[in-house]
């Protein structure tokens, strides 16, 4: 690990000021991705600004037609939240399937989406539900938030404060996961708003993306049969020790069909 300075912010304003003061400063949330990256010398922040003592960033609440989750809310708290389970059960399922107990008790939604790991689960929910990411500077539509592998629309020093998820008529998250880490080899977040269907795919490529052909078919006919025979092109998908691009391409319609089935069974 390279040398770095550690500062603990007491307010959001203080956190923003501490980040602005030193170039290459980074917020520290659960530390589940950032600290291992620093240990392996893959990240070299000059200053870490710890958000853990900042009040008001950890909550799950329903406001009208949205479920709003504070950036510092731990995965385990979303998994167990009665509000999440009632409004968007798929989101609670997603959070409960992340990593192991330790990761779920430390890791946060803000850290997960800001990190934008290609195999992370939450980015698919943000994209699949068309959520809005709120930051210290602006509101960013989910469709514009994830810009590439480990890259987002966030500017240096910008802090995610909360994520607002529109409540769909039905949703499901289905992932084929790495047995050791539980990161997605392919994960599908599917949401239906009336006849409009959104399908977000994580794990399969360098960055989460929407599967527009599957969305169009399901908007016409919301049934597993509408997608299970689709031949998904493997171009631009990932090949690694966990699976080839062709294998991942095969999994996309298969898991999407299972997600549809889950929505139908849930009524
Ligand atoms: P940190 O590690 O503290 O930060 C990550 C990055 O986000 C840093 O660059 C940091 O500066 C930035 N950041 C943090 N908070 C903010 C904020 N509010 N605003 C702006 N930038 C911010 N994830 C999955 O989705 N599915 C899995 O199955 C899974 N399995 C895992 C298994 C293991 C063994 C481990 C170690 C991790 C796993 N993860 C998995 C990742 C986990 O979900 C992490 O919690 C998440 O990636 C990062 O969240 P964090 O709160 O720990 O962020």
PDB file of N, CA, C and O in Angstrom, residues 109-145:
ATOM      1  N   UNK A 109     -24.291   1.074  -1.046  1.00  0.00           N
ATOM      2  CA  UNK A 109     -24.810   1.259  -2.415  1.00  0.00           C
ATOM      3  C   UNK A 109     -24.044   2.374  -3.125  1.00  0.00           C
ATOM      4  O   UNK A 109     -23.724   2.265  -4.311  1.00  0.00           O
ATOM      5  N   UNK A 110     -23.715   3.444  -2.386  1.00  0.00           N
ATOM      6  CA  UNK A 110     -22.971   4.557  -3.006  1.00  0.00           C
ATOM      7  C   UNK A 110     -21.606   4.100  -3.485  1.00  0.00           C
ATOM      8  O   UNK A 110     -21.161   4.451  -4.586  1.00  0.00           O
ATOM      9  N   UNK A 111     -20.924   3.287  -2.656  1.00  0.00           N
ATOM     10  CA  UNK A 111     -19.608   2.772  -3.037  1.00  0.00           C
ATOM     11  C   UNK A 111     -19.703   1.837  -4.213  1.00  0.00           C
ATOM     12  O   UNK A 111     -18.875   1.864  -5.134  1.00  0.00           O
ATOM     13  N   UNK A 112     -20.731   1.004  -4.217  1.00  0.00           N
ATOM     14  CA  UNK A 112     -20.881   0.032  -5.301  1.00  0.00           C
ATOM     15  C   UNK A 112     -21.086   0.714  -6.647  1.00  0.00           C
ATOM     16  O   UNK A 112     -20.421   0.373  -7.628  1.00  0.00           O
ATOM     17  N   UNK A 113     -21.984   1.695  -6.696  1.00  0.00           N
ATOM     18  CA  UNK A 113     -22.250   2.309  -8.012  1.00  0.00           C
ATOM     19  C   UNK A 113     -21.119   3.249  -8.429  1.00  0.00           C
ATOM     20  O   UNK A 113     -20.826   3.382  -9.602  1.00  0.00           O
ATOM     21  N   UNK A 114     -20.451   3.882  -7.447  1.00  0.00           N
ATOM     22  CA  UNK A 114     -19.334   4.770  -7.793  1.00  0.00           C
ATOM     23  C   UNK A 114     -18.151   3.970  -8.297  1.00  0.00           C
ATOM     24  O   UNK A 114     -17.392   4.426  -9.146  1.00  0.00           O
ATOM     25  N   UNK A 115     -17.981   2.767  -7.754  1.00  0.00           N
ATOM     26  CA  UNK A 115     -16.869   1.905  -8.163  1.00  0.00           C
ATOM     27  C   UNK A 115     -17.126   1.322  -9.561  1.00  0.00           C
ATOM     28  O   UNK A 115     -16.234   1.192 -10.377  1.00  0.00           O
ATOM     29  N   UNK A 116     -18.386   0.980  -9.837  1.00  0.00           N
ATOM     30  CA  UNK A 116     -18.806   0.430 -11.134  1.00  0.00           C
ATOM     31  C   UNK A 116     -17.941  -0.727 -11.611  1.00  0.00           C
ATOM     32  O   UNK A 116     -17.452  -0.739 -12.759  1.00  0.00           O
ATOM     33  N   UNK A 117     -17.760  -1.700 -10.726  1.00  0.00           N
ATOM     34  CA  UNK A 117     -17.072  -2.945 -11.116  1.00  0.00           C
ATOM     35  C   UNK A 117     -17.908  -3.614 -12.220  1.00  0.00           C
ATOM     36  O   UNK A 117     -19.141  -3.640 -12.141  1.00  0.00           O
ATOM     37  N   UNK A 118     -17.267  -4.172 -13.257  1.00  0.00           N
ATOM     38  CA  UNK A 118     -18.048  -4.809 -14.343  1.00  0.00           C
ATOM     39  C   UNK A 118     -18.959  -5.932 -13.865  1.00  0.00           C
ATOM     40  O   UNK A 118     -19.957  -6.238 -14.519  1.00  0.00           O
ATOM     41  N   UNK A 119     -18.639  -6.572 -12.717  1.00  0.00           N
ATOM     42  CA  UNK A 119     -19.479  -7.672 -12.225  1.00  0.00           C
ATOM     43  C   UNK A 119     -20.373  -7.281 -11.066  1.00  0.00           C
ATOM     44  O   UNK A 119     -21.011  -8.147 -10.456  1.00  0.00           O
ATOM     45  N   UNK A 120     -20.450  -5.987 -10.763  1.00  0.00           N
ATOM     46  CA  UNK A 120     -21.239  -5.555  -9.600  1.00  0.00           C
ATOM     47  C   UNK A 120     -22.740  -5.644  -9.881  1.00  0.00           C
ATOM     48  O   UNK A 120     -23.176  -5.518 -11.029  1.00  0.00           O
ATOM     49  N   UNK A 121     -23.496  -5.832  -8.808  1.00  0.00           N
ATOM     50  CA  UNK A 121     -24.944  -6.047  -8.944  1.00  0.00           C
ATOM     51  C   UNK A 121     -25.733  -4.735  -9.017  1.00  0.00           C
ATOM     52  O   UNK A 121     -26.610  -4.576  -9.881  1.00  0.00           O
ATOM     53  N   UNK A 122     -25.465  -3.791  -8.089  1.00  0.00           N
ATOM     54  CA  UNK A 122     -26.288  -2.573  -8.021  1.00  0.00           C
ATOM     55  C   UNK A 122     -26.362  -1.762  -9.323  1.00  0.00           C
ATOM     56  O   UNK A 122     -27.417  -1.204  -9.634  1.00  0.00           O
ATOM     57  N   UNK A 123     -25.242  -1.665 -10.091  1.00  0.00           N
ATOM     58  CA  UNK A 123     -25.370  -0.886 -11.335  1.00  0.00           C
ATOM     59  C   UNK A 123     -26.511  -1.385 -12.227  1.00  0.00           C
ATOM     60  O   UNK A 123     -27.187  -0.591 -12.891  1.00  0.00           O
ATOM     61  N   UNK A 124     -26.767  -2.700 -12.218  1.00  0.00           N
ATOM     62  CA  UNK A 124     -27.850  -3.213 -13.074  1.00  0.00           C
ATOM     63  C   UNK A 124     -29.214  -2.767 -12.557  1.00  0.00           C
ATOM     64  O   UNK A 124     -30.148  -2.569 -13.342  1.00  0.00           O
ATOM     65  N   UNK A 125     -29.337  -2.579 -11.247  1.00  0.00           N
ATOM     66  CA  UNK A 125     -30.621  -2.095 -10.709  1.00  0.00           C
ATOM     67  C   UNK A 125     -30.826  -0.620 -11.045  1.00  0.00           C
ATOM     68  O   UNK A 125     -31.940  -0.195 -11.384  1.00  0.00           O
ATOM     69  N   UNK A 126     -29.733   0.154 -10.956  1.00  0.00           N
ATOM     70  CA  UNK A 126     -29.836   1.587 -11.291  1.00  0.00           C
ATOM     71  C   UNK A 126     -30.248   1.748 -12.750  1.00  0.00           C
ATOM     72  O   UNK A 126     -31.135   2.543 -13.097  1.00  0.00           O
ATOM     73  N   UNK A 127     -29.622   0.956 -13.628  1.00  0.00           N
ATOM     74  CA  UNK A 127     -29.932   1.057 -15.062  1.00  0.00           C
ATOM     75  C   UNK A 127     -31.279   0.398 -15.376  1.00  0.00           C
ATOM     76  O   UNK A 127     -32.087   0.943 -16.134  1.00  0.00           O
ATOM     77  N   UNK A 128     -31.520  -0.756 -14.782  1.00  0.00           N
ATOM     78  CA  UNK A 128     -32.748  -1.499 -15.090  1.00  0.00           C
ATOM     79  C   UNK A 128     -34.001  -0.788 -14.633  1.00  0.00           C
ATOM     80  O   UNK A 128     -35.059  -0.899 -15.256  1.00  0.00           O
ATOM     81  N   UNK A 129     -33.887  -0.060 -13.529  1.00  0.00           N
ATOM     82  CA  UNK A 129     -35.071   0.647 -13.026  1.00  0.00           C
ATOM     83  C   UNK A 129     -35.112   2.097 -13.518  1.00  0.00           C
ATOM     84  O   UNK A 129     -36.091   2.803 -13.278  1.00  0.00           O
ATOM     85  N   UNK A 130     -34.039   2.546 -14.180  1.00  0.00           N
ATOM     86  CA  UNK A 130     -33.998   3.942 -14.618  1.00  0.00           C
ATOM     87  C   UNK A 130     -33.972   4.876 -13.425  1.00  0.00           C
ATOM     88  O   UNK A 130     -34.711   5.864 -13.359  1.00  0.00           O
ATOM     89  N   UNK A 131     -33.096   4.555 -12.466  1.00  0.00           N
ATOM     90  CA  UNK A 131     -33.018   5.346 -11.227  1.00  0.00           C
ATOM     91  C   UNK A 131     -32.321   6.681 -11.482  1.00  0.00           C
ATOM     92  O   UNK A 131     -31.723   6.891 -12.539  1.00  0.00           O
ATOM     93  N   UNK A 132     -32.397   7.554 -10.497  1.00  0.00           N
ATOM     94  CA  UNK A 132     -31.690   8.832 -10.555  1.00  0.00           C
ATOM     95  C   UNK A 132     -30.663   8.866  -9.426  1.00  0.00           C
ATOM     96  O   UNK A 132     -31.000   8.592  -8.272  1.00  0.00           O
ATOM     97  N   UNK A 133     -29.414   9.184  -9.776  1.00  0.00           N
ATOM     98  CA  UNK A 133     -28.346   9.270  -8.776  1.00  0.00           C
ATOM     99  C   UNK A 133     -28.220  10.732  -8.348  1.00  0.00           C
ATOM    100  O   UNK A 133     -27.987  11.615  -9.182  1.00  0.00           O
ATOM    101  N   UNK A 134     -28.385  10.964  -7.040  1.00  0.00           N
ATOM    102  CA  UNK A 134     -28.255  12.329  -6.500  1.00  0.00           C
ATOM    103  C   UNK A 134     -26.848  12.504  -5.934  1.00  0.00           C
ATOM    104  O   UNK A 134     -26.351  11.625  -5.222  1.00  0.00           O
ATOM    105  N   UNK A 135     -26.236  13.621  -6.244  1.00  0.00           N
ATOM    106  CA  UNK A 135     -24.881  13.882  -5.742  1.00  0.00           C
ATOM    107  C   UNK A 135     -24.847  15.242  -5.044  1.00  0.00           C
ATOM    108  O   UNK A 135     -25.852  15.956  -5.005  1.00  0.00           O
ATOM    109  N   UNK A 136     -23.671  15.585  -4.541  1.00  0.00           N
ATOM    110  CA  UNK A 136     -23.505  16.896  -3.902  1.00  0.00           C
ATOM    111  C   UNK A 136     -23.634  18.026  -4.915  1.00  0.00           C
ATOM    112  O   UNK A 136     -23.729  19.190  -4.532  1.00  0.00           O
ATOM    113  N   UNK A 137     -23.637  17.701  -6.213  1.00  0.00           N
ATOM    114  CA  UNK A 137     -23.690  18.772  -7.222  1.00  0.00           C
ATOM    115  C   UNK A 137     -24.905  18.747  -8.127  1.00  0.00           C
ATOM    116  O   UNK A 137     -25.273  19.747  -8.716  1.00  0.00           O
ATOM    117  N   UNK A 138     -25.531  17.549  -8.313  1.00  0.00           N
ATOM    118  CA  UNK A 138     -26.591  17.461  -9.339  1.00  0.00           C
ATOM    119  C   UNK A 138     -27.340  16.131  -9.235  1.00  0.00           C
ATOM    120  O   UNK A 138     -27.033  15.303  -8.363  1.00  0.00           O
ATOM    121  N   UNK A 139     -28.281  15.953 -10.163  1.00  0.00           N
ATOM    122  CA  UNK A 139     -28.981  14.671 -10.288  1.00  0.00           C
ATOM    123  C   UNK A 139     -28.565  14.059 -11.623  1.00  0.00           C
ATOM    124  O   UNK A 139     -28.629  14.724 -12.654  1.00  0.00           O
ATOM    125  N   UNK A 140     -28.145  12.783 -11.591  1.00  0.00           N
ATOM    126  CA  UNK A 140     -27.662  12.136 -12.816  1.00  0.00           C
ATOM    127  C   UNK A 140     -28.594  10.967 -13.151  1.00  0.00           C
ATOM    128  O   UNK A 140     -28.780  10.065 -12.324  1.00  0.00           O
ATOM    129  N   UNK A 141     -29.200  10.966 -14.363  1.00  0.00           N
ATOM    130  CA  UNK A 141     -30.054   9.826 -14.732  1.00  0.00           C
ATOM    131  C   UNK A 141     -29.219   8.553 -14.802  1.00  0.00           C
ATOM    132  O   UNK A 141     -28.068   8.588 -15.273  1.00  0.00           O
ATOM    133  N   UNK A 142     -29.801   7.439 -14.356  1.00  0.00           N
ATOM    134  CA  UNK A 142     -29.100   6.150 -14.384  1.00  0.00           C
ATOM    135  C   UNK A 142     -28.544   5.833 -15.761  1.00  0.00           C
ATOM    136  O   UNK A 142     -27.447   5.285 -15.888  1.00  0.00           O
ATOM    137  N   UNK A 143     -29.293   6.203 -16.818  1.00  0.00           N
ATOM    138  CA  UNK A 143     -28.850   5.898 -18.181  1.00  0.00           C
ATOM    139  C   UNK A 143     -27.543   6.610 -18.538  1.00  0.00           C
ATOM    140  O   UNK A 143     -26.855   6.198 -19.476  1.00  0.00           O
ATOM    141  N   UNK A 144     -27.214   7.680 -17.814  1.00  0.00           N
ATOM    142  CA  UNK A 144     -25.997   8.444 -18.138  1.00  0.00           C
ATOM    143  C   UNK A 144     -24.899   8.256 -17.097  1.00  0.00           C
ATOM    144  O   UNK A 144     -23.826   8.844 -17.223  1.00  0.00           O
ATOM    145  N   UNK A 145     -25.157   7.438 -16.071  1.00  0.00           N
ATOM    146  CA  UNK A 145     -24.220   7.378 -14.936  1.00  0.00           C
ATOM    147  C   UNK A 145     -23.004   6.489 -15.200  1.00  0.00           C
ATOM    148  O   UNK A 145     -21.887   6.830 -14.861  1.00  0.00           O
TER     149      UNK A 145
END
